[in-house]
mmCIF file of C-alpha atoms in Angstrom:
data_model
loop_
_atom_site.group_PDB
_atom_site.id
_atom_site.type_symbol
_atom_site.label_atom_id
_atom_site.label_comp_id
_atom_site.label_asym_id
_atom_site.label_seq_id
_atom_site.Cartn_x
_atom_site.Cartn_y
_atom_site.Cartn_z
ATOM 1 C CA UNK A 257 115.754 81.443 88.540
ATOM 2 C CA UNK A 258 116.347 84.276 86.259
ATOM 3 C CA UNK A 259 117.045 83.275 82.151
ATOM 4 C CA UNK A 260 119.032 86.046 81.252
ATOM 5 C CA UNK A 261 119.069 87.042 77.290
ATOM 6 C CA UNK A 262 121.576 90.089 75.969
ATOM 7 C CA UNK A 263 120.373 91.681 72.900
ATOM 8 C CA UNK A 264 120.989 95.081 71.454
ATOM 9 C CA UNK A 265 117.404 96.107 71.378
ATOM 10 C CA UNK A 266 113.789 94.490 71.703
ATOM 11 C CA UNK A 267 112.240 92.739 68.703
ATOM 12 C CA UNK A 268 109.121 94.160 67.459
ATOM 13 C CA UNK A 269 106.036 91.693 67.470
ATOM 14 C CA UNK A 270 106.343 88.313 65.255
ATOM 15 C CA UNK A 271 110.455 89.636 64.736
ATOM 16 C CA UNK A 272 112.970 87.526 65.566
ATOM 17 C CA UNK A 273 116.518 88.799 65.967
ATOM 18 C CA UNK A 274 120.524 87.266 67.750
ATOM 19 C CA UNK A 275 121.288 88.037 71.109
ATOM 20 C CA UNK A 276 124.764 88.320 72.248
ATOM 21 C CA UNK A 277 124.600 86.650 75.363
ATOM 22 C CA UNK A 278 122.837 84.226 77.440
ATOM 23 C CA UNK A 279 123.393 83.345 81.595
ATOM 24 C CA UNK A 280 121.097 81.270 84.371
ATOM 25 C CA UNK A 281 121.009 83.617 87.279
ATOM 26 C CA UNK A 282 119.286 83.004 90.924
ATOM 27 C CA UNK A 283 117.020 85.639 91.165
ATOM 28 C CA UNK A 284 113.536 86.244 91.622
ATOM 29 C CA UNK A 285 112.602 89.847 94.046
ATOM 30 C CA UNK A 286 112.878 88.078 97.464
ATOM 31 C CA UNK A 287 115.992 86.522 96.908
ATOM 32 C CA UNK A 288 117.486 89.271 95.299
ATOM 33 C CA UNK A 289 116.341 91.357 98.317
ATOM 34 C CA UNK A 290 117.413 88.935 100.840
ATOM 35 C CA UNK A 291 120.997 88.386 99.136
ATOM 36 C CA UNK A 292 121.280 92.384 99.118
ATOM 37 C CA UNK A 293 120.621 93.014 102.955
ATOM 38 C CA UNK A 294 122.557 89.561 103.655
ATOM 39 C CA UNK A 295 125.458 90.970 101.991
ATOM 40 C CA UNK A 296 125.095 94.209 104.322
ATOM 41 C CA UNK A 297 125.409 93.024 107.115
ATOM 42 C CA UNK A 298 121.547 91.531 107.632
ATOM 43 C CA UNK A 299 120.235 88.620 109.509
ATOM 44 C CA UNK A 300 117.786 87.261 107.340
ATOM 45 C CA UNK A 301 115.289 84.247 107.003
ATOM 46 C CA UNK A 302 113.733 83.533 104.231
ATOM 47 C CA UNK A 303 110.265 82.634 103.383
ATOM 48 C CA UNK A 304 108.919 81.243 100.104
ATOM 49 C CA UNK A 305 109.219 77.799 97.895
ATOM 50 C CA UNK A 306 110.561 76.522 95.779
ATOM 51 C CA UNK A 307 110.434 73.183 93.600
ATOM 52 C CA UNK A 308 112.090 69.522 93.388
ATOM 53 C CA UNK A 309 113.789 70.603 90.171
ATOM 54 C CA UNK A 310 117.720 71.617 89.418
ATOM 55 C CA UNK A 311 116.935 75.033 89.278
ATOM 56 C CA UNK A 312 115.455 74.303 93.026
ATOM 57 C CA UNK A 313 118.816 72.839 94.651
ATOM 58 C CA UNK A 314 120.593 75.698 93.008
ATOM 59 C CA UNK A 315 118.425 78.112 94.670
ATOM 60 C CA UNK A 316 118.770 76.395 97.753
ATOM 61 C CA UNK A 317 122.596 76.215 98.033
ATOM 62 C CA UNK A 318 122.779 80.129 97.157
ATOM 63 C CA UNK A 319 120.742 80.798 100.408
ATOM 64 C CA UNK A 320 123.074 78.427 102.291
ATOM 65 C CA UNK A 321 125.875 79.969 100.867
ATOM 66 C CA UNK A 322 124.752 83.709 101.372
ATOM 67 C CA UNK A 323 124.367 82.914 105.213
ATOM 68 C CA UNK A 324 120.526 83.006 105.277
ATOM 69 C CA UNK A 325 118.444 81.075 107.499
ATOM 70 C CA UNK A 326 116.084 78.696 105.116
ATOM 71 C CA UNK A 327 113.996 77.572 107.942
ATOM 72 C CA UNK A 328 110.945 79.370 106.447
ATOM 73 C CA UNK A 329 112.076 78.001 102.494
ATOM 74 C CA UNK A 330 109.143 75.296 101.479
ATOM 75 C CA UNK A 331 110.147 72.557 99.124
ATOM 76 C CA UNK A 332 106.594 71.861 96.781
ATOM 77 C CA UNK A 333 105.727 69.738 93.635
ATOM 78 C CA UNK A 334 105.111 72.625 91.303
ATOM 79 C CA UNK A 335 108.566 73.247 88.789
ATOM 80 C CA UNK A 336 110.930 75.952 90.680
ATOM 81 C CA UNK A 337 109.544 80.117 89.234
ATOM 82 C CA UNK A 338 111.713 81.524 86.823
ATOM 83 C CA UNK A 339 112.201 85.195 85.118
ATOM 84 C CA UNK A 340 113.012 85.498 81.416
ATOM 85 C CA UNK A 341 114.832 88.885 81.298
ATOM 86 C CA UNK A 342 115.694 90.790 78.236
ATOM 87 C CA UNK A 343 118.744 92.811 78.654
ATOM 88 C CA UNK A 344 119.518 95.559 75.682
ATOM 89 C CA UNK A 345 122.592 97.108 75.271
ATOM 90 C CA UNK A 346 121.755 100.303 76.982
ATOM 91 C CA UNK A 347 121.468 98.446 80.211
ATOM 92 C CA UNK A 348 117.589 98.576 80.371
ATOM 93 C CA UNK A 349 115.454 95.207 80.924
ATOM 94 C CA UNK A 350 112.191 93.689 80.590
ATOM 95 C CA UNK A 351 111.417 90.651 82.599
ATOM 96 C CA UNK A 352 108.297 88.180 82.406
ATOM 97 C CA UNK A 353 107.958 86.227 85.403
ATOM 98 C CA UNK A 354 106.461 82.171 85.542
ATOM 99 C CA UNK A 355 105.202 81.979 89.504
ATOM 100 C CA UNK A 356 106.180 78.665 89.386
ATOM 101 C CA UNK A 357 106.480 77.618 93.261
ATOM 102 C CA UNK A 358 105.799 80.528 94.833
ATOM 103 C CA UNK A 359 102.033 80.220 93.731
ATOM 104 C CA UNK A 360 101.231 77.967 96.083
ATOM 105 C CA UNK A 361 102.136 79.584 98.889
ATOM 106 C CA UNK A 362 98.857 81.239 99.748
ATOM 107 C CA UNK A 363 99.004 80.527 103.458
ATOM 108 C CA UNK A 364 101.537 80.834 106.158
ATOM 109 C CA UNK A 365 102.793 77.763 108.127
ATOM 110 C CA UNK A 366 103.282 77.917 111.839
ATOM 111 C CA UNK A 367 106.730 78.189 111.716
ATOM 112 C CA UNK A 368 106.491 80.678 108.938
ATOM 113 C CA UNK A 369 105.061 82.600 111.247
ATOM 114 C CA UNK A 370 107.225 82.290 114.286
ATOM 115 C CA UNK A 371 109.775 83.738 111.590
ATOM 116 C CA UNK A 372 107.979 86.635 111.184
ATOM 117 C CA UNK A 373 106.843 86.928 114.949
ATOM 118 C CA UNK A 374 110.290 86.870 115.998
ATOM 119 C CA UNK A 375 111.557 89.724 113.207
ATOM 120 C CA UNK A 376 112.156 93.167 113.409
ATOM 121 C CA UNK A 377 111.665 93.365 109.563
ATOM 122 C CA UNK A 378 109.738 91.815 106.845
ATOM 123 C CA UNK A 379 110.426 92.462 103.200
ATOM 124 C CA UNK A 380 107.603 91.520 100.904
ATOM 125 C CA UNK A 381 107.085 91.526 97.295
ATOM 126 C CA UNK A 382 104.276 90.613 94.729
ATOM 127 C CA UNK A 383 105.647 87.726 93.765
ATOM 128 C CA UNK A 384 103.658 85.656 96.543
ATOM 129 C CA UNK A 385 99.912 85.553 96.508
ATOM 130 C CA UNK A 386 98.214 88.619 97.745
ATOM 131 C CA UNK A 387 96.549 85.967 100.542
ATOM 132 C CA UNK A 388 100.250 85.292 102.049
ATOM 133 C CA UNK A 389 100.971 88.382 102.289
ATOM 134 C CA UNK A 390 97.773 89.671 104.164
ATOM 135 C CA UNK A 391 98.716 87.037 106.518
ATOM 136 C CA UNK A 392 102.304 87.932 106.730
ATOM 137 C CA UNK A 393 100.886 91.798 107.515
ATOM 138 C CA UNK A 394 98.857 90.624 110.126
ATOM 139 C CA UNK A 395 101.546 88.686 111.758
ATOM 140 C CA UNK A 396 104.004 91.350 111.670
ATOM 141 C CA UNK A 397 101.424 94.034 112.911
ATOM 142 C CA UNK A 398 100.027 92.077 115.982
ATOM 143 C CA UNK A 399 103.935 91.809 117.194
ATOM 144 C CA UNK A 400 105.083 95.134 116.267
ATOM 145 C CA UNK A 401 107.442 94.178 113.171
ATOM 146 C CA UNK A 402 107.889 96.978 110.686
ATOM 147 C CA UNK A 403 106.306 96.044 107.738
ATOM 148 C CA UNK A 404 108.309 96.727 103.826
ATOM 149 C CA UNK A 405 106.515 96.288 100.548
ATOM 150 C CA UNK A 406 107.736 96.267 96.327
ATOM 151 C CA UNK A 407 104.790 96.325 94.817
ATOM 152 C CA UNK A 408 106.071 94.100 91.912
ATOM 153 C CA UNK A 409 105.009 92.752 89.587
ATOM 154 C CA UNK A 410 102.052 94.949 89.642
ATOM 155 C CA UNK A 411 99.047 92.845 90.883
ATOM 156 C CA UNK A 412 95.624 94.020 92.154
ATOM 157 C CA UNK A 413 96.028 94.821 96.148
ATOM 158 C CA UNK A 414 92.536 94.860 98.598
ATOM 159 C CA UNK A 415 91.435 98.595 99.287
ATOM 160 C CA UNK A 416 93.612 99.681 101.970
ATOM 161 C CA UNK A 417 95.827 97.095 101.758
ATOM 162 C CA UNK A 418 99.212 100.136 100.578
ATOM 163 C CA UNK A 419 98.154 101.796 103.780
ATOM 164 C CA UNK A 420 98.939 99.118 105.925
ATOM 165 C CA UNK A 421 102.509 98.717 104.813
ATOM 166 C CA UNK A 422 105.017 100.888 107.021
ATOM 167 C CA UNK A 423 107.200 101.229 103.937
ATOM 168 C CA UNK A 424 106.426 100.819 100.234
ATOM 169 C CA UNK A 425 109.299 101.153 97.765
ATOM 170 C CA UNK A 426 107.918 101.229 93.979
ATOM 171 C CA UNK A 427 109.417 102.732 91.068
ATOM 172 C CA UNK A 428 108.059 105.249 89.009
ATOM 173 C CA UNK A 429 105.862 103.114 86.693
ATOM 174 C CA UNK A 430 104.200 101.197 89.908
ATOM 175 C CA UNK A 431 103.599 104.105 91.850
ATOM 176 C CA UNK A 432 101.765 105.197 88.813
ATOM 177 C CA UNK A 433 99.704 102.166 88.534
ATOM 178 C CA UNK A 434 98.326 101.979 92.106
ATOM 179 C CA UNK A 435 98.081 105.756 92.187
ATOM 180 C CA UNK A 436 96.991 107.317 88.759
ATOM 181 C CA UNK A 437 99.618 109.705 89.387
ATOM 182 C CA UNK A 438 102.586 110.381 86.834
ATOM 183 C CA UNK A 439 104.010 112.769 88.720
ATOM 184 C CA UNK A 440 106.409 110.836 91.069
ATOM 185 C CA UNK A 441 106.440 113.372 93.879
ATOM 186 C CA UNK A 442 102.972 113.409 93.684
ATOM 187 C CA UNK A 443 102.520 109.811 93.653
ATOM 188 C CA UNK A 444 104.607 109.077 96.794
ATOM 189 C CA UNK A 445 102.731 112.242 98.715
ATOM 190 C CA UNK A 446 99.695 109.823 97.691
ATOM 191 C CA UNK A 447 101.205 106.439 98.984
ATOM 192 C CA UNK A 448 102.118 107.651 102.098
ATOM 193 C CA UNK A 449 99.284 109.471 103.222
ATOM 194 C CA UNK A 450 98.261 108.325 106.801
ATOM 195 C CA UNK A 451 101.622 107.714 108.244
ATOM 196 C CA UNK A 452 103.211 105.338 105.584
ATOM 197 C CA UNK A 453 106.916 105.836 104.230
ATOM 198 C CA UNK A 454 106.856 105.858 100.405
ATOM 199 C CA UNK A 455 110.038 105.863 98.462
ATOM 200 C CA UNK A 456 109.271 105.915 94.609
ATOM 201 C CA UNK A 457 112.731 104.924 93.195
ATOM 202 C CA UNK A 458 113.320 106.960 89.792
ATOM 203 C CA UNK A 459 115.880 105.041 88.405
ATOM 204 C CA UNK A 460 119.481 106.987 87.409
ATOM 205 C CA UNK A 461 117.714 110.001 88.800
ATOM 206 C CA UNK A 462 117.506 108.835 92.288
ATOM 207 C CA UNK A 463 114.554 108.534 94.664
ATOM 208 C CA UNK A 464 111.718 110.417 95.623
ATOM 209 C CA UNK A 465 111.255 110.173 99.888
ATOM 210 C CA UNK A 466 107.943 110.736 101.695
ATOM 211 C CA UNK A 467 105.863 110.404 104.884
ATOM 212 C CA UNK A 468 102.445 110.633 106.199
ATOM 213 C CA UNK A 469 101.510 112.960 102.662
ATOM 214 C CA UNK A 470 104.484 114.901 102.665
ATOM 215 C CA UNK A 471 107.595 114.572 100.157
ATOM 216 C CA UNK A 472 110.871 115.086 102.387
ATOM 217 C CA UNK A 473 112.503 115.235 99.502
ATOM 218 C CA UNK A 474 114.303 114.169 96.184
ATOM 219 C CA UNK A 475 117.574 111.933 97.359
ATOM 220 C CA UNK A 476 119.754 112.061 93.984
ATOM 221 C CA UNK A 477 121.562 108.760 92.439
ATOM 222 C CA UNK A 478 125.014 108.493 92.264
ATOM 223 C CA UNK A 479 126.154 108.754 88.703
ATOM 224 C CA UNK A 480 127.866 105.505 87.055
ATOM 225 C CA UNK A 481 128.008 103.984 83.989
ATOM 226 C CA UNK A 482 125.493 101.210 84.047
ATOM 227 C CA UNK A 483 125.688 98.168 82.278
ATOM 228 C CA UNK A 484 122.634 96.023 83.711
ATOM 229 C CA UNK A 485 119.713 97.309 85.978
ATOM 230 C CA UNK A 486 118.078 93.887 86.453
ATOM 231 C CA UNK A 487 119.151 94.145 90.183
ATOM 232 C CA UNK A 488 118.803 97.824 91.018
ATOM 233 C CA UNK A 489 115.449 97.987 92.444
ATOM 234 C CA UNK A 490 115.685 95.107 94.678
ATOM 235 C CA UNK A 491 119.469 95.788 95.862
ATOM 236 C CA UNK A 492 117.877 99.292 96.652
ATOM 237 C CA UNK A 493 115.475 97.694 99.063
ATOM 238 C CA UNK A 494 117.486 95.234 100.762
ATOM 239 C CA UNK A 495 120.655 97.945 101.316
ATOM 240 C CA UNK A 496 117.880 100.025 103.035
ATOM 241 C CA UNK A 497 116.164 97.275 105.460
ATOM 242 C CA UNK A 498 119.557 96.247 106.187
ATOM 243 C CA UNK A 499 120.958 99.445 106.911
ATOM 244 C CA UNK A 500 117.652 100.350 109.143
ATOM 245 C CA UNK A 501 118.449 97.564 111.466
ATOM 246 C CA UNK A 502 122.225 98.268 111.873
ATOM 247 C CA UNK A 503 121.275 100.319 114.903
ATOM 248 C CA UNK A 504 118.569 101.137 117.423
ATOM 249 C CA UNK A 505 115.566 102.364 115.318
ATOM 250 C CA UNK A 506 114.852 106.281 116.644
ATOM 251 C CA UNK A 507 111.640 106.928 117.724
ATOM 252 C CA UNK A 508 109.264 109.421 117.587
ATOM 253 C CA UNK A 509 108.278 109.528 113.822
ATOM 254 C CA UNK A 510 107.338 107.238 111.214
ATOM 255 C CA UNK A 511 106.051 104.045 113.243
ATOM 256 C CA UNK A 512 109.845 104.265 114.756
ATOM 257 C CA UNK A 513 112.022 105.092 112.085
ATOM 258 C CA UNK A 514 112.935 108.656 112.096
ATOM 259 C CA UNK A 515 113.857 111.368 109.366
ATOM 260 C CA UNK A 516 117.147 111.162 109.851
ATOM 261 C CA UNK A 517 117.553 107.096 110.138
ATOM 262 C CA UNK A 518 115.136 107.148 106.921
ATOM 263 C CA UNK A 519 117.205 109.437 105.219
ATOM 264 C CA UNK A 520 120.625 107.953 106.439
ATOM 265 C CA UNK A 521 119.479 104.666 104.880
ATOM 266 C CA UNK A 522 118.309 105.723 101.569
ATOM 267 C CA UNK A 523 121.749 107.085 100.885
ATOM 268 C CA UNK A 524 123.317 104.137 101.908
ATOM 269 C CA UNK A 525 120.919 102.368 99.869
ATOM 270 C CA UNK A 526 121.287 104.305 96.687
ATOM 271 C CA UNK A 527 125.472 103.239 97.123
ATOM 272 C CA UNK A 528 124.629 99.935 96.900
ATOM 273 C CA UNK A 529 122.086 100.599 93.526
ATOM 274 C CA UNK A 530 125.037 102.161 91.357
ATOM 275 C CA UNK A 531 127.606 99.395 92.130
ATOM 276 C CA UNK A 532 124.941 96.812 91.397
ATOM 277 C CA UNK A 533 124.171 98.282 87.941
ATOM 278 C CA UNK A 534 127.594 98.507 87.101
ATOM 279 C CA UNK A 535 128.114 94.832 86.569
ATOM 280 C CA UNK A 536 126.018 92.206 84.915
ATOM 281 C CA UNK A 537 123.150 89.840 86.717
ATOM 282 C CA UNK A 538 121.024 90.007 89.991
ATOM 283 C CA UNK A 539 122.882 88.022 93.015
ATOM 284 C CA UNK A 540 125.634 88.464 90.672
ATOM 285 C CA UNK A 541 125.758 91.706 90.921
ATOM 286 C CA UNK A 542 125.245 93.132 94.120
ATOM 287 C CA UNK A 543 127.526 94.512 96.514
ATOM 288 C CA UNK A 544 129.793 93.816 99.839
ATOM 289 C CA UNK A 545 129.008 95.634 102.923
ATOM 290 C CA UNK A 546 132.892 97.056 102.249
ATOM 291 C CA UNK A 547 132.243 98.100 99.329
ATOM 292 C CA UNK A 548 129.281 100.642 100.182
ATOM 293 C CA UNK A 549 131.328 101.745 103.159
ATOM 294 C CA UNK A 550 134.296 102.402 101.473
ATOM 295 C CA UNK A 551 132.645 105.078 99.399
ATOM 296 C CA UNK A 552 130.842 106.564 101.540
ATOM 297 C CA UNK A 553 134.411 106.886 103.972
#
């Protein structure tokens, strides 16, 4: 559950300052993700916990609501995660997330994995414990399910563990962090050497796209006047995964996705971004299937 605060700029240590502005959001990466390829059209199941709290059954009902299949959505003792997210006046954030829930799930049940099995996608984020998502990996990999990874929050990964990954999506600071490169186009040329997709997101300046070591090229944003990026990232990723499986996948390049789909779906995908910024929230915020298509009619 994201604990959203509005404030016209961030206090400096021991400081205390008013905020303008405080909302109780659902959030957290995989639901935002999962509400963002819902809402284009996606099938989706969901896997992760949650707890026996309010914040819990709130979650819960916004899944049932949003059409997605909770089959895979584990009910535990531990209190329900939650992000506390600063949002200043210039739209920017900073978030510090409580696991919460989604700590203990460090293993994958059976049916967990029947979700996966049965998949063509799955979207993963760093908000689970490194050990679920190893097993996730090697679920999706034995059945031929294209793999999709945020690396956030930023968490120590096993060696190899990026390469593994058909498609990593991290901003600008996190491809920096598991690369040691500052220069974006760099970085991505990095992550996707060995014939991984990297997209390293850049924020209002669009999105760096690579494969297998080579960038394909910078895909720009579209300009708008944004109000809240809390959502951006994450309606980014699930606009692309959904718009990847709208169709038969092309073979031929990129462990089945081709150029062209790849390319096709980052545009659609960066749509999607600059509505979501324009308003306030995660869930909240994030687009209609319409509303991408209409402006890209």
């Amino acid at each position: 559950m994201d604990l959203v605060v509005r404030q016209p700029r961030l206090p400096k240590p021991g400081e205390t300052i008013f905020g303008s502005g405080f909302s109780t959001v659902p959030g957290g990466k995989g639901l935002n993700q999962a509400v963002a390829a819902a809402r284009q059209g996606g099938d989706i199941e969901f896997i992760g916990a949650i707890g026996a709290d309010a914040c819990g059954r709130d979650l819960r009902d916004l899944v049932a609501d949003e059409g997605i299949g909770a089959a895979g959505l584990a009910e535990v003792s531990a209190p329900t995660g939650t992000a506390h997210i600063s949002v200043v006046d210039s739209g920017e954030n900073s978030i510090v997330v409580v696991s919460g829930a989604n700590a203990t799930v460090t293993t994958l049940t059976p049916n967990q994995e029947n979700l996966i099995r049965t998949a063509e996608f799955l979207v993963m984020q760093c908000e689970l414990p490194v050990q679920a998502l190893l097993a996730g990996i090697e679920v999706a990999r034995a059945h031929g399910v294209f793999t999709v990874l945020t690396p956030a929050p930023v968490v120590s990964l096993p060696e190899g563990f990026l390469a593994s990954v058909d498609l990593v999506v991290p901003n600008q600071l996190e491809a920096a962090e598991f690369t040691g490169e500052r220069d974006p186009v760099r970085a991505a040329e990095v992550l996707s050497t060995g014939g991984t997709w990297a997209i390293v997101t850049l924020g209002a300046e669009g999105c760096v796209v690579a494969y297998d070591g080579t960038v394909l090229g910078l895909a720009p944003a579209r300009p708008v006047a944004a109000v809240d990026t809390t959502a951006a990232g994450d309606t980014f990723v699930g606009a692309l995964v959904a718009r990847l499986a709208s169709a038969d996948l092309v073979a031929g390049v990129g462990r089945g996705i081709s150029e062209k789909r790849m390319i096709d779906a980052v545009r659609w995908a960066t749509v999607a971004s600059s509505i979501s910024v324009t308003r306030h929230g995660a869930t909240s915020s994030m687009p209609s299937l319409e509303e991408v298509a209409a402006i890209l009619a």
